[in-house]
Amino acid sequence: MVDRRLFLLGGLLVLACAAFLLWNLRAPYGFILGLRFTKLASLCVVGAAIGTATVLFQTIAANRMLTPGIVGFDALFIFIQTMLVLTLGGVGFAGLPALAQFGVEAAILVAAALGLFSIVLRKGAEDILRLVLTGVILGVLMRGLASLAQRLLDPSEFAIVQQASFASFGAVDRTQLAIAFVILTCCLLAALRIARYLDVAALGRGVALPLGLDYDHVVFIALGLVALLVATSTALVGPITFLGLLASSLAHAALPTWRHSRLLPAAALIGAVILVAGQFVFERLLGLQSTLTVVVEFAGGVLFLFLVLRRPRP
Amino acid sequence: MIEIENLTVSRSGAEILKDVSVKFGAGGITALIGPNGAGKSTLLNAIAGLIKPEHGRVTVGGCDMISARPPERASHVALLAQNEHVTARLTVRELVSFGRWTHHHGRPQERDLRMIEEALEAFDLGPLAERRLDALSGGQRQRSFVAMAWAQETPWMLLDEPLSALDPRHVRGIMDRLHELTRPGQGQRSIVIVLHDLSVTARYADRIVAMKDGRLVTSGPRLLTMTGGMLSDLFGTGLAIETVAGRDVVVPS
């Protein structure tokens, strides 16, 4: 039976979407609704993808303070943007076919993530901590390389890289969005399909294996889904590091359960609600532009510090 | 029967188990004893198929545990590892219910629910069933994990130091319950248990497997193999077995 709280979250998302679409709507209705719908869909897709990916990642890492971003996805994305601008120049970068750029960036991110997972975990999924630490170090390396490369750029090219380094929902290509939607839907369905295996995997390798779970297999599927979800959303709009932490923590608070069949949709819905409601408040009510991701990062960062510093339960 | 032939296990270039061959007969309690670093936990993990050996063979009830898939292994042995803990916020009942996972894969049936209740009752966990694990004492948590292993309903239970956090009343309660489970009859289990309390070993074990430095020292019925001399050699300190109130206890000599 579906949890009633999931219906409430769904209702909340519908309300936020309706407000975002219809608030202060003026003629020409069709044109404005079309623009708003594209932005709304990208907010929902990215929010749901990052929320789902974070719950999956935290389950595998057995740590509710981590986000997939910590293993260097964001740094790699910024590095790719920097190298593209450095090699093609500002004009060349701007002239890149959007769909091809999206596809190549998503493919590089997925390949890098899967490469990292398979190299670090080649002897089995025993050492998730080593995976996280390797990802953090690679992220620092990528950031360092990107920073070095950015010093070689002229000011206008540097501004282009800076703009591409923050998530932006303003000009999302509809074809890319459709592709991202299909990938998200497939990943979400796959995650729900392995939800009951994730319940056992959350007990940790030492408990799950003797219970008969093919732990390594489940871990690799979950990490593959994380790679696809984060790479797709990052290539679509850019990096948002701490949104997942917010979505996952709120999902655990709203539905205090270990059942992933409820946690995964809850995190997906909450991720989407945060972005849609936040964008509605900033764009429609406050008349501000492009500040949402900064606020999400700030709130997520504060939450991260709270989780790190709070006293452990006795 | 568990049969281990020429088992060698290495970690980081060091041999943890060195050409171990031993058989564990079905029924009863087999105590695995030996000093720290003897390889007892590694042997249990190898029996459960969780460690790939350098060479050698492990079979449980005819099943090759090295090549078997996890679900098949879990139908033969339940393993409770040392100092196990989970980060998920579970109640005792939920943890015990995971013991049935290999039977129901997330969709518990009538029999699973009955076994969960029996496990809670058997290990005196009824009053704690709805408490969260992180609100329990170490000993209560330990009992919950033993109940989970019991609920798995496998012919063999492998328990790695399950008594380490228990007070004397619960040591006795758990060992009495495990002893009952191994008696002939319906649902009889065979138990291999790592014990450091030699008086508990003397009281409850039917058989002994003694290990030191990754090698098998001796194995056989407790009454024949567990002597003061053997224990003194095994642990490198003087130990003797005395009878107090009709029971064997191990004391320094």
XYZ file of C-alpha atoms in Angstrom:
567
model
C 0.000 0.000 0.000
C 1.281 3.453 -0.895
C 2.129 5.585 2.138
C -0.323 8.468 2.675
C 2.599 10.830 3.235
C 3.762 10.149 -0.318
C 0.372 11.356 -1.555
C 0.787 14.493 0.556
C 4.221 15.128 -0.940
C 2.771 14.504 -4.403
C -0.001 16.980 -3.635
C 2.540 19.527 -2.470
C 4.465 19.139 -5.723
C 1.289 19.544 -7.784
C 0.460 22.742 -5.854
C 3.978 24.108 -6.335
C 3.840 23.270 -10.053
C 0.417 24.910 -10.449
C 1.618 28.050 -8.671
C 4.781 28.162 -10.783
C 2.838 27.764 -14.041
C -0.194 29.936 -13.356
C 0.868 32.687 -10.967
C 0.656 36.085 -12.620
C 0.086 34.504 -16.027
C -0.468 37.046 -18.824
C -1.037 36.919 -22.558
C 0.294 35.457 -24.796
C -0.675 32.493 -22.640
C 0.525 29.712 -24.932
C 3.993 31.166 -25.367
C 4.524 31.986 -21.681
C 3.100 28.672 -20.524
C 5.435 26.883 -22.943
C 8.474 28.668 -21.498
C 7.352 28.100 -17.943
C 6.567 24.457 -18.599
C 10.054 23.776 -19.961
C 11.625 25.375 -16.910
C 9.212 23.570 -14.579
C 9.955 20.216 -16.176
C 13.706 20.763 -15.867
C 13.306 21.716 -12.182
C 11.269 18.561 -11.532
C 13.618 16.272 -13.473
C 16.767 17.618 -11.807
C 15.235 17.717 -8.310
C 13.907 14.167 -8.570
C 17.142 12.836 -10.106
C 19.371 14.336 -7.422
C 17.026 13.333 -4.578
C 16.905 9.725 -5.786
C 20.646 9.552 -6.464
C 21.469 10.841 -2.988
C 19.319 8.267 -1.175
C 20.904 5.501 -3.286
C 24.404 6.798 -2.588
C 23.809 7.214 1.145
C 22.436 3.678 1.392
C 25.478 2.194 -0.294
C 27.889 4.374 1.701
C 25.926 3.662 4.936
C 26.266 7.369 5.701
C 23.472 9.945 5.658
C 25.862 12.908 5.448
C 27.218 12.165 1.981
C 26.042 13.276 -1.437
C 27.155 11.875 -4.801
C 28.630 15.329 -5.497
C 31.301 14.647 -2.923
C 32.981 12.110 -5.218
C 33.885 14.853 -7.677
C 31.044 15.013 -10.233
C 30.803 18.791 -9.925
C 34.548 19.332 -10.166
C 34.755 17.121 -13.264
C 31.872 19.023 -14.891
C 33.588 22.368 -14.267
C 36.867 20.919 -15.538
C 35.138 19.789 -18.758
C 33.585 23.247 -19.240
C 36.943 24.929 -18.642
C 38.806 22.673 -21.068
C 36.131 23.144 -23.738
C 36.396 26.941 -23.460
C 40.199 26.761 -23.349
C 40.486 24.594 -26.454
C 37.589 25.965 -28.522
C 37.602 29.556 -27.303
C 34.527 31.458 -26.115
C 32.964 31.694 -29.579
C 33.648 28.041 -30.385
C 32.185 26.971 -27.038
C 29.056 29.063 -27.580
C 28.693 27.571 -31.083
C 28.784 23.958 -29.913
C 25.654 21.984 -30.852
C 23.713 21.851 -27.572
C 22.540 18.264 -27.925
C 25.982 16.939 -28.794
C 27.529 18.867 -25.905
C 24.934 17.471 -23.506
C 25.476 13.928 -24.780
C 29.269 14.115 -24.639
C 29.326 15.722 -21.183
C 26.850 13.194 -19.779
C 28.812 10.337 -21.361
C 32.137 11.602 -19.934
C 30.604 11.992 -16.458
C 29.042 8.520 -16.547
C 32.242 6.958 -17.910
C 34.373 8.711 -15.281
C 32.044 7.627 -12.469
C 31.820 4.030 -13.640
C 35.589 3.978 -14.182
C 36.145 5.210 -10.629
C 33.659 2.715 -9.175
C 35.027 -0.263 -11.084
C 38.695 0.543 -10.359
C 38.261 1.228 -6.645
C 35.762 -1.592 -6.098
C 37.320 -4.144 -8.464
C 37.792 -6.663 -5.671
C 34.200 -6.264 -4.502
C 32.170 -3.615 -2.777
C 34.004 -3.965 0.537
C 35.572 -0.583 0.651
C 33.044 2.146 -0.003
C 35.006 4.516 2.250
C 37.990 4.220 -0.086
C 35.691 5.039 -3.011
C 34.485 8.187 -1.275
C 38.005 9.301 -0.332
C 39.336 8.600 -3.838
C 36.451 10.612 -5.274
C 37.143 13.509 -2.928
C 40.841 13.530 -3.880
C 40.047 13.309 -7.600
C 37.571 16.160 -7.125
C 40.282 18.312 -5.550
C 42.621 17.393 -8.413
C 39.988 18.325 -11.024
C 39.268 21.611 -9.249
C 42.988 22.373 -9.160
C 43.414 21.585 -12.848
C 40.330 23.625 -13.747
C 41.631 26.526 -11.685
C 45.005 26.309 -13.438
C 43.352 26.217 -16.852
C 41.109 29.153 -15.936
C 44.200 31.304 -15.381
C 45.017 30.836 -19.063
C 41.623 32.176 -20.168
C 40.962 35.763 -21.099
C 38.363 37.612 -18.947
C 35.444 37.083 -21.317
C 36.148 33.360 -21.627
C 36.571 33.146 -17.853
C 33.117 34.730 -17.455
C 31.677 32.058 -19.777
C 33.201 29.298 -17.614
C 31.907 30.959 -14.448
C 28.405 31.104 -15.897
C 28.568 27.443 -16.926
C 29.816 26.433 -13.469
C 26.535 27.204 -11.692
C 23.281 25.396 -12.245
C 20.934 27.339 -14.493
C 17.373 26.434 -15.429
C 16.916 29.422 -17.689
C 17.701 28.027 -21.112
C 17.232 24.269 -21.061
C 16.974 22.640 -24.462
C 13.698 20.710 -24.864
C 15.313 17.753 -26.627
C 17.885 17.412 -23.872
C 15.108 17.692 -21.335
C 13.139 14.908 -23.011
C 16.218 12.662 -23.020
C 16.904 13.476 -19.354
C 13.260 12.732 -18.501
C 13.458 9.304 -20.137
C 16.733 8.514 -18.338
C 15.316 9.697 -14.991
C 12.136 7.641 -15.414
C 14.099 4.500 -16.294
C 16.499 5.024 -13.376
C 13.698 5.713 -10.903
C 11.840 2.574 -11.997
C 15.047 0.538 -11.774
C 15.733 1.942 -8.292
C 12.224 1.028 -7.160
C 12.704 -2.445 -8.604
C 15.781 -3.026 -6.426
C 14.262 -1.214 -3.406
C 13.786 -4.380 -1.313
C 17.395 -5.380 -1.999
C 18.526 -1.909 -0.960
C 16.681 -2.396 2.342
C 19.042 -5.286 3.113
C 22.112 -3.588 1.606
C 21.504 -0.711 4.058
C 22.389 -3.110 6.887
C 25.976 -3.136 5.619
C 28.020 -5.771 3.825
C 28.790 -7.796 6.961
C 25.106 -8.360 7.732
C 23.655 -8.351 4.215
C 25.921 -11.004 2.668
C 25.153 -13.746 5.215
C 21.450 -12.988 4.727
C 21.842 -14.120 1.127
C 21.997 -10.750 -0.630
C 24.311 -10.551 -3.629
C 25.671 -7.360 -2.076
C 28.328 -6.493 -4.637
C 25.817 -6.859 -7.477
C 23.292 -4.560 -5.747
C 26.015 -1.999 -4.983
C 27.174 -1.883 -8.590
C 23.615 -1.462 -9.898
C 22.940 1.311 -7.363
C 26.198 3.113 -8.177
C 25.447 2.805 -11.901
C 22.066 4.451 -11.321
C 23.707 7.186 -9.230
C 26.198 7.851 -12.037
C 23.441 8.071 -14.665
C 21.178 10.303 -12.565
C 23.841 12.760 -11.431
C 25.608 12.903 -14.800
C 22.363 13.546 -16.656
C 21.156 16.290 -14.325
C 24.599 17.932 -14.152
C 24.979 17.905 -17.947
C 21.451 19.317 -18.236
C 21.638 22.331 -15.897
C 25.004 22.285 -14.113
C 26.127 21.191 -10.668
C 24.034 21.504 -7.478
C 26.058 19.857 -4.721
C 23.867 20.057 -1.634
C 20.327 19.742 -3.027
C 20.496 15.970 -2.573
C 21.470 16.305 1.067
C 18.457 18.541 1.691
C 16.080 16.222 -0.186
C 17.358 13.067 1.475
C 17.379 14.510 5.003
C 13.837 15.853 4.586
C 12.707 12.503 3.141
C 14.121 10.671 6.178
C 12.403 13.198 8.452
C 9.051 13.025 6.635
C 9.078 9.226 6.339
C 11.204 7.772 9.149
C 11.472 4.354 7.545
C 14.156 2.050 6.189
C 11.959 0.981 3.280
C 13.448 2.264 0.040
C 10.159 1.723 -1.795
C 9.005 4.806 0.187
C 12.259 6.688 0.720
C 13.205 6.847 -2.965
C 9.946 8.396 -4.228
C 9.848 10.671 -1.168
C 13.340 12.021 -1.885
C 12.475 12.439 -5.576
C 9.296 14.363 -4.735
C 11.004 16.519 -2.097
C 13.929 17.308 -4.432
C 11.439 18.487 -7.047
C 9.351 20.434 -4.481
C 12.445 22.275 -3.174
C 13.451 23.422 -6.650
C 9.964 24.246 -7.948
C 8.753 26.001 -4.787
C 12.094 27.769 -4.353
C 12.151 28.950 -7.963
C 8.525 30.096 -7.637
C 9.316 32.175 -4.553
C 12.445 33.718 -6.034
C 11.186 34.278 -9.553
C 7.481 35.051 -9.115
C 7.184 36.480 -5.611
C 10.546 38.206 -5.133
C 11.217 38.942 -8.797
C 14.796 37.671 -8.513
C 16.718 35.641 -11.080
C 19.314 32.877 -10.770
C 19.649 33.001 -6.996
C 17.875 29.764 -6.121
C 20.838 27.455 -6.579
C 22.964 29.707 -4.386
C 20.337 29.551 -1.622
C 19.957 25.768 -2.034
C 23.724 25.360 -1.750
C 23.784 27.602 1.322
C 20.908 25.799 3.072
C 22.387 22.411 2.137
C 25.807 23.460 3.378
C 24.346 24.586 6.721
C 22.483 21.276 7.004
C 25.701 19.399 6.207
C 27.508 21.247 9.012
C 24.607 20.517 11.370
C 24.745 16.804 10.542
C 28.511 16.730 11.065
C 28.513 18.704 14.311
C 25.374 17.443 16.036
C 25.906 15.200 19.000
C 25.607 11.522 18.138
C 22.692 9.669 19.647
C 23.629 7.709 22.767
C 28.519 -31.807 8.032
C 31.012 -29.018 7.407
C 34.156 -30.258 5.690
C 37.216 -28.077 5.313
C 40.140 -29.382 3.292
C 43.568 -27.785 3.068
C 42.204 -24.280 3.505
C 44.690 -21.437 3.164
C 43.555 -17.814 3.404
C 45.837 -14.813 2.946
C 45.341 -11.107 3.568
C 47.855 -8.508 2.405
C 50.444 -11.193 1.780
C 50.153 -12.752 5.253
C 48.676 -16.214 5.694
C 45.781 -16.031 8.173
C 44.789 -19.683 7.786
C 47.488 -22.208 6.969
C 46.416 -25.463 5.341
C 43.542 -26.086 7.760
C 41.634 -29.363 7.424
C 38.831 -30.127 9.846
C 35.328 -31.585 9.947
C 32.415 -30.268 12.010
C 29.851 -32.966 12.765
C 26.171 -32.067 12.612
C 24.227 -31.465 15.824
C 25.481 -30.053 19.078
C 27.642 -27.054 19.864
C 31.168 -26.882 18.520
C 33.302 -24.301 20.292
C 36.055 -22.647 18.294
C 38.728 -21.615 20.777
C 42.193 -20.157 20.607
C 44.178 -17.031 21.427
C 43.659 -13.681 19.657
C 44.841 -13.786 16.061
C 44.428 -17.554 15.796
C 42.229 -17.216 12.684
C 38.905 -18.203 14.288
C 36.851 -15.379 12.745
C 38.521 -15.910 9.382
C 37.612 -19.597 9.534
C 33.956 -18.746 10.255
C 33.900 -16.259 7.381
C 35.472 -18.846 5.080
C 32.850 -21.426 6.079
C 30.123 -18.878 5.297
C 31.719 -18.330 1.871
C 32.473 -14.658 2.507
C 36.227 -15.041 1.979
C 37.879 -16.400 -1.124
C 40.737 -18.704 -0.035
C 44.108 -19.034 -1.733
C 43.360 -22.700 -2.003
C 41.349 -25.383 -0.303
C 37.739 -26.450 -0.179
C 34.783 -25.757 2.115
C 31.539 -27.693 1.877
C 28.467 -27.432 4.089
C 25.948 -30.231 3.696
C 27.593 -31.043 0.348
C 27.334 -27.430 -0.925
C 30.612 -25.910 -2.141
C 30.552 -22.625 -0.226
C 33.309 -21.014 -2.288
C 31.483 -21.222 -5.605
C 27.871 -21.027 -4.323
C 25.787 -17.890 -4.863
C 24.880 -15.840 -1.742
C 21.244 -17.059 -1.538
C 22.376 -20.693 -1.649
C 25.020 -20.069 1.006
C 22.434 -18.329 3.196
C 20.205 -21.394 3.049
C 22.968 -23.480 4.679
C 24.564 -21.178 7.245
C 23.609 -18.120 9.259
C 26.638 -16.077 10.264
C 26.727 -13.555 13.069
C 29.974 -11.644 12.740
C 31.902 -10.081 15.606
C 30.694 -6.681 16.931
C 28.126 -6.334 14.177
C 26.147 -3.120 14.019
C 23.811 -1.434 11.577
C 23.402 2.264 10.841
C 19.765 1.978 9.719
C 17.288 2.972 12.444
C 15.518 -0.332 13.009
C 13.414 -1.725 15.797
C 14.353 -5.095 17.279
C 11.417 -6.735 15.478
C 12.516 -5.234 12.151
C 16.082 -6.461 12.640
C 14.907 -9.969 13.518
C 12.588 -9.941 10.510
C 15.634 -9.444 8.269
C 16.698 -12.919 9.399
C 13.812 -14.224 7.281
C 14.847 -12.187 4.229
C 16.485 -15.142 2.517
C 13.080 -16.902 2.678
C 10.748 -14.077 1.684
C 12.924 -11.494 -0.159
C 10.961 -8.590 1.246
C 7.508 -10.193 1.106
C 6.983 -12.001 4.432
C 4.468 -14.834 4.614
C 2.592 -16.335 7.561
C 5.445 -18.693 8.443
C 7.962 -15.824 8.401
C 5.870 -13.792 10.826
C 5.528 -16.801 13.113
C 9.273 -17.440 13.082
C 9.946 -13.786 13.919
C 7.667 -14.008 16.955
C 9.307 -17.283 18.018
C 12.767 -15.738 17.690
C 11.747 -12.740 19.813
C 10.339 -15.041 22.459
C 13.238 -17.495 22.366
C 15.783 -14.797 23.124
C 13.700 -12.911 25.670
C 13.180 -9.936 23.355
C 9.388 -9.631 23.504
C 9.382 -6.525 25.739
C 12.037 -4.886 23.546
C 10.463 -5.747 20.183
C 9.363 -2.211 19.330
C 12.455 -0.473 20.750
C 15.004 0.946 18.318
C 18.412 -0.730 18.244
C 20.183 2.550 18.988
C 18.203 2.800 22.242
C 19.384 -0.605 23.508
C 22.370 -1.644 25.565
C 25.211 -3.543 23.876
C 24.004 -6.833 25.338
C 20.410 -6.301 24.220
C 21.608 -5.494 20.721
C 23.766 -8.609 20.740
C 20.773 -10.759 21.674
C 18.789 -9.163 18.860
C 21.461 -10.148 16.346
C 21.553 -13.720 17.675
C 17.756 -13.845 17.313
C 18.104 -12.603 13.727
C 20.589 -15.376 12.954
C 18.267 -17.907 14.595
C 15.276 -16.667 12.571
C 17.215 -17.449 9.381
C 16.356 -21.101 10.130
C 19.480 -22.620 8.634
C 20.890 -26.028 9.604
C 24.101 -24.302 10.756
C 24.596 -21.184 12.873
C 28.065 -19.625 12.967
C 28.397 -17.225 15.883
C 31.506 -15.121 16.367
C 31.848 -14.106 20.030
C 28.113 -13.512 20.569
C 28.552 -13.362 24.349
C 31.086 -10.552 24.474
C 28.667 -7.841 25.671
C 26.349 -9.979 27.790
C 25.887 -10.122 31.548
C 26.034 -13.572 33.237
C 22.238 -13.979 33.268
C 21.964 -13.430 29.528
C 25.082 -15.512 28.798
C 23.353 -18.364 30.536
C 19.999 -17.598 28.913
C 21.431 -17.528 25.391
C 23.671 -20.565 25.853
C 20.804 -22.562 27.392
C 18.625 -21.637 24.422
C 21.344 -22.494 21.899
C 21.956 -25.767 23.733
C 18.238 -26.656 23.466
C 18.272 -25.867 19.740
C 21.024 -28.360 19.099
C 19.290 -31.275 20.782
C 17.833 -33.945 18.465
C 14.294 -33.195 17.398
C 12.344 -30.941 15.059
C 14.274 -27.898 13.905
C 17.578 -29.149 15.294
C 20.460 -26.776 14.610
C 24.206 -27.256 14.557
C 26.182 -24.414 16.076
C 29.784 -23.343 15.666
C 30.579 -20.644 18.175
C 33.729 -18.671 18.932
C 34.119 -18.492 22.702
C 36.701 -16.863 24.929
C 35.068 -17.847 28.212
C 36.543 -21.292 28.744
C 34.217 -22.134 31.633
C 31.236 -21.487 29.351
C 33.005 -23.660 26.776
C 33.482 -26.415 29.351
C 29.826 -26.277 30.308
C 28.111 -26.088 26.924
C 30.416 -27.319 24.137
C 29.971 -30.828 22.774
C 33.067 -30.574 20.604
C 36.161 -28.399 20.504
C 38.144 -27.022 17.594
C 41.315 -25.354 18.877
C 43.383 -23.027 16.683
C 46.611 -21.121 17.053
C 48.598 -18.983 14.574
C 46.271 -19.910 11.722
C 46.678 -23.641 12.213
C 44.450 -26.325 13.644
C 45.815 -27.515 16.995
C 43.258 -30.153 17.858
C 39.631 -31.075 17.401
C 37.292 -33.616 18.871
C 34.783 -34.256 21.671
C 35.226 -31.777 24.513
C 35.568 -34.429 27.183
C 38.498 -36.001 25.343
C 40.300 -32.963 23.980
C 39.784 -30.142 26.470
C 42.380 -30.741 29.133
C 44.350 -28.390 31.328
C 47.531 -29.252 29.448
C 45.993 -28.588 26.040
C 44.556 -25.246 27.175
C 47.871 -24.211 28.774
C 49.760 -24.973 25.546
C 47.089 -23.280 23.420
C 46.974 -20.022 25.360
C 50.592 -19.978 26.580
C 49.614 -19.649 30.223
C 48.906 -22.116 33.012
C 45.287 -23.272 33.027
C 43.562 -26.143 34.786
C 40.084 -27.640 34.773
C 38.457 -28.119 38.176
C 35.067 -29.358 39.129
C 32.947 -26.971 41.204
C 29.398 -27.920 42.225
C 29.454 -30.711 39.670
C 30.515 -28.501 36.774
C 33.861 -28.072 35.031
C 35.404 -24.625 35.347
C 38.703 -23.410 33.926
C 40.995 -21.675 36.407
C 44.590 -20.388 36.356
C 47.017 -22.988 37.589
